Short mmCIF file of C-alpha atoms in Angstrom, two decimals:
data_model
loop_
_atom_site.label_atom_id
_atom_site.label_comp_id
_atom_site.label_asym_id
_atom_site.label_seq_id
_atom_site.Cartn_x
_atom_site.Cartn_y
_atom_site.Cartn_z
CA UNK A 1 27.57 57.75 -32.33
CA UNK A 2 25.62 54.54 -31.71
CA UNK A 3 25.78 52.79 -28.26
CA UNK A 4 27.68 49.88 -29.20
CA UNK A 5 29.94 52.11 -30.63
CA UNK A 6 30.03 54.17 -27.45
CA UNK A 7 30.72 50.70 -25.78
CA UNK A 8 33.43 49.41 -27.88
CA UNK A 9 35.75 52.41 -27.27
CA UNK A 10 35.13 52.07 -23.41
CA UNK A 11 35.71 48.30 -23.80
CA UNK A 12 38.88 49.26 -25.78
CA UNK A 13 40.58 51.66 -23.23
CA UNK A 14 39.97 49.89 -20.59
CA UNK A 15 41.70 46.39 -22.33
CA UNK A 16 44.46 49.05 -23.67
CA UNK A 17 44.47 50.31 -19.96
CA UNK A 18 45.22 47.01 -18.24
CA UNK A 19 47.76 45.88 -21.21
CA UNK A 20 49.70 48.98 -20.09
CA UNK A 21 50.73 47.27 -17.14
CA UNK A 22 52.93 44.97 -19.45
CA UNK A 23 55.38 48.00 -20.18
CA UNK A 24 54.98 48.79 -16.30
CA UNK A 25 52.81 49.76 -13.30
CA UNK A 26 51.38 53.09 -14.13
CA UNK A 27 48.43 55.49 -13.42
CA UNK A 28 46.27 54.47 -16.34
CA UNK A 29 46.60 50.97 -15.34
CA UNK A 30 45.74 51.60 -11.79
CA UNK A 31 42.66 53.38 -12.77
CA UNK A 32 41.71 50.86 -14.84
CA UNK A 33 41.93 47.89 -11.90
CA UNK A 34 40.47 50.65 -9.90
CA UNK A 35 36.97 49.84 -12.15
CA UNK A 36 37.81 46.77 -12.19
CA UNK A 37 37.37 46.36 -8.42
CA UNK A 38 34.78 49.11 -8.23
CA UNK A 39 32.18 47.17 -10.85
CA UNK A 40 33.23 43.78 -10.00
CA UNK A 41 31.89 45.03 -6.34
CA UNK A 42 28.82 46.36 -7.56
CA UNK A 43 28.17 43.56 -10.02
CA UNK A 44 28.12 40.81 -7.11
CA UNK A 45 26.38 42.74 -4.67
CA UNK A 46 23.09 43.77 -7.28
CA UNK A 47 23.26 39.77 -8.70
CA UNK A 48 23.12 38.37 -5.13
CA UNK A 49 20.42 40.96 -4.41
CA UNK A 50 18.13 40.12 -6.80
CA UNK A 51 18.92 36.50 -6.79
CA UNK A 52 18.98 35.54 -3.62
CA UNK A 53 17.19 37.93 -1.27
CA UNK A 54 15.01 39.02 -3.61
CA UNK A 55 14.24 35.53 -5.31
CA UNK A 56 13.99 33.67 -1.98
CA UNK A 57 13.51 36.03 0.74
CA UNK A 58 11.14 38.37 -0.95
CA UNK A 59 9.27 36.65 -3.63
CA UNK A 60 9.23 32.87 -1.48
CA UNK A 61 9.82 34.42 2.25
CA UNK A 62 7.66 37.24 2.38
CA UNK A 63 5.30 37.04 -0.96
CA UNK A 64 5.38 33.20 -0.35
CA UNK A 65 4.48 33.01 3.69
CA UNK A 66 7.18 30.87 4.23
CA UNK A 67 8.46 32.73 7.38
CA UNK A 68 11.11 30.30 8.47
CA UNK A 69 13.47 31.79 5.77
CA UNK A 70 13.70 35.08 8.25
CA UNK A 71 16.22 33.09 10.11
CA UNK A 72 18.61 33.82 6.87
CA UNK A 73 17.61 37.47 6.91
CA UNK A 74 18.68 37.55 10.89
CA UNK A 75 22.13 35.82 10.56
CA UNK A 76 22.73 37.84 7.57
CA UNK A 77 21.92 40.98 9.82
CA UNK A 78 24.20 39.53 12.53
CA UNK A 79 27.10 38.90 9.77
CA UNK A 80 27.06 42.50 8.93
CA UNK A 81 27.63 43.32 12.95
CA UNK A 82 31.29 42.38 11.62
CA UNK A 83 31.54 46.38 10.37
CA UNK A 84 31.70 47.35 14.03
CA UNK A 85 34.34 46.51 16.81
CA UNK A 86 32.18 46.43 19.40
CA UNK A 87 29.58 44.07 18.35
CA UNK A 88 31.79 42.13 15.16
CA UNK A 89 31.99 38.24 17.90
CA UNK A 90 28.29 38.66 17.07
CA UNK A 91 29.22 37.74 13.50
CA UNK A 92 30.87 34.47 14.68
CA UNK A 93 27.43 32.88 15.17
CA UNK A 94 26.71 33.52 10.69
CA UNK A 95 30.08 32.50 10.13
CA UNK A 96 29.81 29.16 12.49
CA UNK A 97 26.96 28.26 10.39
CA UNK A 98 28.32 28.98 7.25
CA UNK A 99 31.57 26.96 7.82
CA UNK A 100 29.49 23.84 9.82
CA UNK A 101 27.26 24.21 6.14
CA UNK A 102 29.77 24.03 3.71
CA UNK A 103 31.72 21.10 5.71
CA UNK A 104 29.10 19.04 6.04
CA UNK A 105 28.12 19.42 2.21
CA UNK A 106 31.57 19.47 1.04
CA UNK A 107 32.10 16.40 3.32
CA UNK A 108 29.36 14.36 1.08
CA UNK A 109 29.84 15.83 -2.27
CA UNK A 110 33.34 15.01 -2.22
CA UNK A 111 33.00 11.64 -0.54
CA UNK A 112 30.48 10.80 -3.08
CA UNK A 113 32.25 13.05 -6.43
CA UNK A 114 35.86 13.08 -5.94
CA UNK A 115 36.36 9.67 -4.04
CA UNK A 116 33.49 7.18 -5.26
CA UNK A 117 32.52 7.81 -8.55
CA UNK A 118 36.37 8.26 -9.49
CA UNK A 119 37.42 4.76 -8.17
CA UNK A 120 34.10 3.41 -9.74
CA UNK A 121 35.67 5.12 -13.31
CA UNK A 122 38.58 3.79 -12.58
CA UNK A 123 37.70 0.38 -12.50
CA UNK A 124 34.94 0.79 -14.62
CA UNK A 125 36.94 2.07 -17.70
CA UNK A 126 39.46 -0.80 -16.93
CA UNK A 127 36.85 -3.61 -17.01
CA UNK A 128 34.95 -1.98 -20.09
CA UNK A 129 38.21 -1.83 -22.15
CA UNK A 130 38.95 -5.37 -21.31
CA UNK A 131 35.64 -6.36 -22.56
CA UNK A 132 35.14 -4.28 -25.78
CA UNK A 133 38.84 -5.56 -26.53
CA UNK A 134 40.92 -1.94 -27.84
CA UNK A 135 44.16 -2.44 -27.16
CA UNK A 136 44.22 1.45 -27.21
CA UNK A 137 41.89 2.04 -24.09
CA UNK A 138 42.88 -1.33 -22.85
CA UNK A 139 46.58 0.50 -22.00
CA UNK A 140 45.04 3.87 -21.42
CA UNK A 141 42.98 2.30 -18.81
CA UNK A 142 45.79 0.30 -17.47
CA UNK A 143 47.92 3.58 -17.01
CA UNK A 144 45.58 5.00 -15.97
CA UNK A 145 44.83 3.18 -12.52
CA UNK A 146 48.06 2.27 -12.26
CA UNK A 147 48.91 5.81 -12.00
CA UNK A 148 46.13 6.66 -10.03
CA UNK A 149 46.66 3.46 -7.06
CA UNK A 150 50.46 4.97 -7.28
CA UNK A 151 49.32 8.46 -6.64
CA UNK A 152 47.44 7.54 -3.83
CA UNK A 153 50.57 5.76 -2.53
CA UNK A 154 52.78 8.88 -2.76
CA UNK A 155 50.20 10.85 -0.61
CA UNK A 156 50.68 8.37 1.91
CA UNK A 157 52.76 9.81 4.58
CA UNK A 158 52.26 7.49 7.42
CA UNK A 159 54.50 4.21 6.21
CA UNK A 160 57.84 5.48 5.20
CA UNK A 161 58.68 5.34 1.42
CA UNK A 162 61.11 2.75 1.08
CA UNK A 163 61.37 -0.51 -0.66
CA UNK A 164 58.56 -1.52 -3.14
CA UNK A 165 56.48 1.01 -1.22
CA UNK A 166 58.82 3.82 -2.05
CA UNK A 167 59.19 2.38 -5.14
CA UNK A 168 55.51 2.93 -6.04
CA UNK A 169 55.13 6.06 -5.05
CA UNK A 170 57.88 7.21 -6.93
CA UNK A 171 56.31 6.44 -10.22
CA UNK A 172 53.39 8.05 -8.73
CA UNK A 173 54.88 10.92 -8.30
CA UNK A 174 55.86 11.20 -11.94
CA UNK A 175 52.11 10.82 -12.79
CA UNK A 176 51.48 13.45 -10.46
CA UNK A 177 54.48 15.56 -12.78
CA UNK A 178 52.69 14.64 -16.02
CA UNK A 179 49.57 16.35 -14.56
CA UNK A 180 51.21 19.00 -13.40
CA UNK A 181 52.80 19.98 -16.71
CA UNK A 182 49.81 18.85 -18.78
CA UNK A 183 47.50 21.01 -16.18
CA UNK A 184 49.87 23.93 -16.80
CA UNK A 185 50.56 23.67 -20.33
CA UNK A 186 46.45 24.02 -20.75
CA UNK A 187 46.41 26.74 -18.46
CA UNK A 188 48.62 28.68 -20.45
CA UNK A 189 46.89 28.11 -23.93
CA UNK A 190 43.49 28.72 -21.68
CA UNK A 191 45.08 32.16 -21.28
CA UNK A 192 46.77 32.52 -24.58
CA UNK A 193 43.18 32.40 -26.33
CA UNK A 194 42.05 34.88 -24.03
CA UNK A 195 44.88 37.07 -25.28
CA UNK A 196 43.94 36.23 -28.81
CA UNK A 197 39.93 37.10 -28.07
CA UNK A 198 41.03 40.77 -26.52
CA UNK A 199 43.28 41.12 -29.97
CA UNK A 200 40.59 39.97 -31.89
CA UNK A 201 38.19 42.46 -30.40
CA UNK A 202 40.65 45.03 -30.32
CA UNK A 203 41.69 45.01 -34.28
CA UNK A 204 38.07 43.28 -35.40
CA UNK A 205 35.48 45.35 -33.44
CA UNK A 206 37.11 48.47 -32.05
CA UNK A 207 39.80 49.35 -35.36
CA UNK A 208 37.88 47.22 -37.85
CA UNK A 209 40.84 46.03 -39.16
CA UNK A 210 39.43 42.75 -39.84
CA UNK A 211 36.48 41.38 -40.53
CA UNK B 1 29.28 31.67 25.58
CA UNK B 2 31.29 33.19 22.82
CA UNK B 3 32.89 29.82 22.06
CA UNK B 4 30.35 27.52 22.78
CA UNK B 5 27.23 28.70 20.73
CA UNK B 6 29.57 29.01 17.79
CA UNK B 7 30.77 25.12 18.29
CA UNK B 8 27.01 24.39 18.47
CA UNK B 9 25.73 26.28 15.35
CA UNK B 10 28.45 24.22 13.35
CA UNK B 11 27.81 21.20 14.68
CA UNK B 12 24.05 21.47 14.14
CA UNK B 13 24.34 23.04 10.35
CA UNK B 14 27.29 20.39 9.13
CA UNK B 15 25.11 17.11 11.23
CA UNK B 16 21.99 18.17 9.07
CA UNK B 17 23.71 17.99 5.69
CA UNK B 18 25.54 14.90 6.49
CA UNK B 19 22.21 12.80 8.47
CA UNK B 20 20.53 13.78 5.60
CA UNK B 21 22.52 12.82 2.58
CA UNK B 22 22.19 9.16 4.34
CA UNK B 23 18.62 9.60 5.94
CA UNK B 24 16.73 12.25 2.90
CA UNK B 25 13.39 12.26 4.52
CA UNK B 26 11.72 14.48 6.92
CA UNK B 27 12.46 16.23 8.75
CA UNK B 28 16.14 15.89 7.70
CA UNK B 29 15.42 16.71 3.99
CA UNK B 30 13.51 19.71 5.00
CA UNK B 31 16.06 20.84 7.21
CA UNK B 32 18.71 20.60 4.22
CA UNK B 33 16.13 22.68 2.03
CA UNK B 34 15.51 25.71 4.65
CA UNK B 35 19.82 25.25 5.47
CA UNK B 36 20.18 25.75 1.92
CA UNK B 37 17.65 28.82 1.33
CA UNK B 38 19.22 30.38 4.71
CA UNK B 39 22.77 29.64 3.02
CA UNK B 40 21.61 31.27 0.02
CA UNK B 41 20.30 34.25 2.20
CA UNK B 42 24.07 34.27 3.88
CA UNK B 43 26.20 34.27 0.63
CA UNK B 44 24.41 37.74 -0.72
CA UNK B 45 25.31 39.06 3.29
CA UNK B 46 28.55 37.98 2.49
CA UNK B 47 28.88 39.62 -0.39
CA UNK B 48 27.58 42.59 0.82
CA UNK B 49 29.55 42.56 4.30
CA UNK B 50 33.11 42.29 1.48
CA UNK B 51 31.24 45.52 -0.32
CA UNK B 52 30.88 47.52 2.53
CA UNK B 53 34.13 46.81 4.04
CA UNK B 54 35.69 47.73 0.47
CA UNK B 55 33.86 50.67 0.61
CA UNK B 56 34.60 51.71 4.38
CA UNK B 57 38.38 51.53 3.32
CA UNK B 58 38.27 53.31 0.23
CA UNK B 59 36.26 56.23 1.91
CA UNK B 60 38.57 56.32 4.75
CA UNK B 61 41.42 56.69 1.98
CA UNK B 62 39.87 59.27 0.64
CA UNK B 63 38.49 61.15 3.29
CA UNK B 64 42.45 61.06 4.47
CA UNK B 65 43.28 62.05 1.16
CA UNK B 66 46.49 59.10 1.77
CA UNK B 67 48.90 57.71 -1.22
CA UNK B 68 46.61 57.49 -4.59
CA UNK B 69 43.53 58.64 -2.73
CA UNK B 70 41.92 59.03 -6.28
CA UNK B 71 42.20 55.37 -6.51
CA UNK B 72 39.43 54.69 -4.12
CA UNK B 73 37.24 57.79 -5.17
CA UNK B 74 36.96 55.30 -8.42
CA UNK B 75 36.23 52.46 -6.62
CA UNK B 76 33.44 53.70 -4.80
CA UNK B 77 31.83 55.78 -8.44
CA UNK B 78 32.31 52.30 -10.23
CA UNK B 79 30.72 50.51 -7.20
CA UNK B 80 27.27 52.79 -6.93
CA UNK B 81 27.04 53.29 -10.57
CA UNK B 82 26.98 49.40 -11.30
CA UNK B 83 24.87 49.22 -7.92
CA UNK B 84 22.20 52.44 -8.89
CA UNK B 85 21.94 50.94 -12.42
CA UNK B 86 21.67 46.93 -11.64
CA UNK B 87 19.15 48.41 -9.17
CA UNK B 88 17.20 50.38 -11.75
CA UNK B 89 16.76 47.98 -14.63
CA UNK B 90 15.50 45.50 -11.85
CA UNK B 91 13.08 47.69 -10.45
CA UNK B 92 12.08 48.62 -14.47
CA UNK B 93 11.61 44.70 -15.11
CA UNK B 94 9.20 43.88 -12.29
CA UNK B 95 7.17 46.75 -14.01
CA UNK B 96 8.06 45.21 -17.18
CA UNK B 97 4.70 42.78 -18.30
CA UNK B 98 6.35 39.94 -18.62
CA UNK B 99 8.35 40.83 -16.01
CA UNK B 100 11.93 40.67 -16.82
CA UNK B 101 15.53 40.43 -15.07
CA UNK B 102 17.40 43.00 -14.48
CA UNK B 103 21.32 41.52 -16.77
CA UNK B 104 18.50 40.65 -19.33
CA UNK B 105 19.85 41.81 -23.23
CA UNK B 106 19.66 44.95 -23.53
CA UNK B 107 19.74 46.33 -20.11
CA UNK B 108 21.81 48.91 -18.75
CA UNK B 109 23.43 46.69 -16.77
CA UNK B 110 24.05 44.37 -19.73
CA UNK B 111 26.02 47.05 -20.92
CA UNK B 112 27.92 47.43 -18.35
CA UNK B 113 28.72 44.06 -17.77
CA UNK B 114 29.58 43.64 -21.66
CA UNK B 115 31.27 46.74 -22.14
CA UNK B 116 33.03 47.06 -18.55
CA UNK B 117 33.31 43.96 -16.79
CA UNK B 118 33.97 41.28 -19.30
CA UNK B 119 36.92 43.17 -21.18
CA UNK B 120 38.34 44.33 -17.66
CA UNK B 121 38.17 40.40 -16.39
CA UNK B 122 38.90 38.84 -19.44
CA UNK B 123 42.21 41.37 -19.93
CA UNK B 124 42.92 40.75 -16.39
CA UNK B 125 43.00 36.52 -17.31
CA UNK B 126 44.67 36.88 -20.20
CA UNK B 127 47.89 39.13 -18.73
CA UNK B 128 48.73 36.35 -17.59
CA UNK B 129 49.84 34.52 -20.32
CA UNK B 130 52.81 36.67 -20.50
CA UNK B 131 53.53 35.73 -16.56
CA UNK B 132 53.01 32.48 -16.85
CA UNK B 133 55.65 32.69 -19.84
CA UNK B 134 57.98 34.38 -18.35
CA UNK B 135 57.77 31.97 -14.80
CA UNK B 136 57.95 28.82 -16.99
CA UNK B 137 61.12 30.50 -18.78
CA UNK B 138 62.88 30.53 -15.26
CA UNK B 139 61.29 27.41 -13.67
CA UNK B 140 60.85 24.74 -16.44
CA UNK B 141 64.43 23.41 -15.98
CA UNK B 142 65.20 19.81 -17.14
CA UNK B 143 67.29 19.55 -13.61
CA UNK B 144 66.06 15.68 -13.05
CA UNK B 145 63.67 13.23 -14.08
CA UNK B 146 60.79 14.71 -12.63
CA UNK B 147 61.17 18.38 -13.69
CA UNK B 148 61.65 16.55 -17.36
CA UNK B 149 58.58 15.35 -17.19
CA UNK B 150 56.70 18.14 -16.25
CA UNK B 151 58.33 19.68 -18.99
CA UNK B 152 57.96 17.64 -22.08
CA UNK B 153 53.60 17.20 -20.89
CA UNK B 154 53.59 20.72 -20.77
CA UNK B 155 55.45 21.39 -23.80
CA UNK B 156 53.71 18.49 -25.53
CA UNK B 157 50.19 19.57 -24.41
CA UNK B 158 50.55 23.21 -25.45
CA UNK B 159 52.04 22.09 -28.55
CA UNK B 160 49.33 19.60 -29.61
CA UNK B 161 46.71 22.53 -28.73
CA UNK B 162 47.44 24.81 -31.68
CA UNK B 163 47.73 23.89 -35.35
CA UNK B 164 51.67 24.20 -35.77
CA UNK B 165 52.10 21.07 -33.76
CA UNK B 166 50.16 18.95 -36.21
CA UNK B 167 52.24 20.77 -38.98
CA UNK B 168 55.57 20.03 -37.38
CA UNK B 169 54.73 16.29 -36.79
CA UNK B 170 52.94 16.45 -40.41
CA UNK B 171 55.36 13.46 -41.66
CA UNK B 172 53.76 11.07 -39.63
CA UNK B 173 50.49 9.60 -39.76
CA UNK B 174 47.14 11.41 -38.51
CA UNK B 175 47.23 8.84 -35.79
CA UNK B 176 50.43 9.60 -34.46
CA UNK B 177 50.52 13.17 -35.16
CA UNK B 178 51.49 15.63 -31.78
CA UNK B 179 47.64 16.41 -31.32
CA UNK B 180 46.97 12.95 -30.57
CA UNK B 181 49.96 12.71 -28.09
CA UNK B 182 48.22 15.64 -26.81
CA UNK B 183 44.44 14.01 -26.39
CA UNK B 184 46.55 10.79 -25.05
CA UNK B 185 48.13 12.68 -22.48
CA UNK B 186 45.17 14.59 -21.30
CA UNK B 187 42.91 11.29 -21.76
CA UNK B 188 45.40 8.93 -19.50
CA UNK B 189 48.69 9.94 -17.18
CA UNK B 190 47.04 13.12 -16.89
CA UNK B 191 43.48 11.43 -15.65
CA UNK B 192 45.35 9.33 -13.35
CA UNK B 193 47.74 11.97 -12.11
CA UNK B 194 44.44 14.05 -11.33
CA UNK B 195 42.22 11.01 -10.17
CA UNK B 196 44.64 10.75 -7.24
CA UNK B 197 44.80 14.00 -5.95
CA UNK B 198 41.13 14.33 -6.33
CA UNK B 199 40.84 11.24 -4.13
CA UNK B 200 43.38 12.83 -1.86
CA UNK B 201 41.83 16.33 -1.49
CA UNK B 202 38.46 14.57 -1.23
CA UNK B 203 40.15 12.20 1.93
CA UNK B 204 41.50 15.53 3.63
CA UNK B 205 38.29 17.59 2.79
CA UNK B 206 36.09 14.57 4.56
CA UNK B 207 38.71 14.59 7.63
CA UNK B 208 38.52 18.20 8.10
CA UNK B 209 35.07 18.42 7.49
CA UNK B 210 34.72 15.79 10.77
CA UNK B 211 37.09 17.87 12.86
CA UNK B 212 35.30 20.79 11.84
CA UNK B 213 31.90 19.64 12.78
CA UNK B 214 33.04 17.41 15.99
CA UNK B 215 34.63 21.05 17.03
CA UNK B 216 37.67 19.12 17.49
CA UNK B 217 39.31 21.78 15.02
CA UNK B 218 38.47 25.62 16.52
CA UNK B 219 41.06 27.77 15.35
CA UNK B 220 38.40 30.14 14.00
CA UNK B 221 37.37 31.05 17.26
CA UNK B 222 40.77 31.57 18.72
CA UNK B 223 40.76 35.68 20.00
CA UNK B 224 37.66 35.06 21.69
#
């Protein structure tokens, strides 16, 4: 028995195993997640091994001479403290840095992704449409930042919604609806082709049912 | 001391990303660059620190031998056989001439991850069609405007995803058939919809992000 036919019988218990959760919670099932969890662990902690301590402690840090990068190597020492009761506040020092880290770069990269460049599109799109002269962007465009300046004005919570105000952000929220159901409704066929690849393994590679 | 050297280490880590998004020269930029290795450096601790702890509570489980003990005895096998063979074919590539990763085609752990991981994850994702189906079943209600709305872009989007829809609206022209209601959807009230709570998350993320770095927001150190 070849290896990939080894591996297609593994891969097709397990998917069987999980799908037995749909008729209910059971042993096989639980087992299943159990590797799940188990190799999903193991996975992570190998790839950030060799990709990040390995990659740019070892082969830059050490192999490199660029000593400065020890300072990672001794908060990620301290972080592990967190395994012990006695010494886990040491752990707060990693974790201060991490969370200063990630706010001050998710401060910028959402100032500069999420808030600029969408207004810029915004207005962008509007004044390009206008120019090249579709009248099928040219209303696109116009729903679409009137939707998004009434969006904006629903998440306003300091000035009380009320009059044209209220009025505003009530058609925002319905934009904010029409996301919502558009967001889910791909979601679901996001899922639903998932489902259909696991089938499609299931009765293509694993029965050979179809080719 | 406990509180205070925290407070400093954030202020000091978020002040260098921000000074130097506005100010990328040295020593700023540099400091960003080392940040970023040292952040690099952290997320494989972190990692590791979620591993461990994972571990320490499944052997405690065991060693107990409490409610579905066996559970954790296959956590920890499926843990050190991924970790002993992701381990092995790395060590094997650095011998390798050229030297070659260790998820490379053909590895062992290749094999793992094709044959174990991606049909565990991907089964995992795609249960949840049938709970997403069955929530939508009880929650899509046309009760008021709103929920009506939310129900025909959802109903209009999935429908205009999959080749029936085109089939049911086959009467009317290409242009106006339910895919295109579909693309016009997802090209315009959806984009706006989106576009504002994208600027909204990114207005909260930038005023927590202050608080966070001013120290004016500490709840992470509360216990101490």
């Amino acid at each position: 028995m070849g290896e990939s036919v080894i591996g297609a019988w593994i891969a097709a218990f397990l998917t069987l195993g999980i799908l037995t959760f749909l008729y209910k919670d059971n042993v096989i099932y639980k087992i299943s997640e159990a590797i799940f969890i188990g190799v999903s662990a193991g996975y992570w902690f190998i790839t950030l091994f060799w990709d990040n301590l390995y990659r740019k402690f070892w082969v830059v840090g050490i192999e490199g001479g660029q000593w400065e990068l020890w300072g990672g190597i001794i908060l990620g020492v301290m972080m592990l403290c967190r395994l012990s009761r006695k010494i886990g506040w040491i752990a707060r020092w990693p974790m201060s840095f991490i969370i200063g880290a990630v706010a001050g770069l998710y401060m910028m990269l959402y100032f500069t992704s999420n808030a600029m460049v969408q207004i810029r599109s915004t207005i962008s799109n509007l004044t390009e449409s206008v120019n090249v002269g579709d009248p099928y962007y040219i209303i696109g465009n116009i729903v679409v930042a009137a939707g998004t300046f009434s969006g904006l004005v629903y998440f306003y919570f300091s000035k009380e919604h009320k009059g044209v105000f209220g009025a505003t952000a009530k058609v925002g929220i319905w934009f904010i609806m029409v996301t919502f159901g558009a967001a889910f409704g791909y979601t679901v066929m996001s899922r639903m082709s998932l489902l259909i690849g696991r089938i499609d393994f299931l009765l293509s590679d694993w029965l050979k049912l179809i080719s | 001391m406990k509180r205070e050297i925290p407070l400093i280490i954030t202020f000091i880590a978020g002040t260098v990303f921000v000074v130097a998004y506005f100010v990328p020269h040295s020593p700023f930029n540099r400091a960003e660059s080392l940040f970023n290795d040292w952040f690099a450096i952290l997320a494989a601790f972190a990692i590791w620190l979620g591993a461990l702890n994972l571990l320490k509570i499944c052997a405690l489980k065991v060693s107990r031998r409490s409610k579905d003990w066996y559970l954790g005895f296959v956590i920890i096998v499926g843990f050190f056989v991924t970790v002993a063979v992701g381990a092995y074919d790395g060590v094997v590539g650095l011998s390798n001439v050229p030297a070659t990763a260790f998820r490379d085609p053909g590895t062992n752990f290749d094999w793992i991850y094709r044959n174990v991981y991606t049909p565990l994850s991907a089964t995992m994702f795609a249960m949840l069609a049938f709970f997403v189906a069955s929530a939508s079943y009880r929650a899509f209600r046309a009760r008021n405007f709103q929920a009506t709305l939310l129900l025909l872009a959802g109903f209009l989007v999935m429908l205009g995803r999959v080749p029936v829809g085109d089939l049911i609206t086959g009467f009317l022209p290409p242009a106006y058939q339910m895919s295109q209601w579909a693309t016009w959807i997802m090209d315009f009230p959806q984009t706006a919809g989106q576009r504002a709570i994208m600027i909204g998350i990114a207005l909260g993320i930038i005023s927590t992000s202050l608080r966070v770095i001013l120290g004016i927001e500490r709840s992470r150190l509360e216990g101490e």
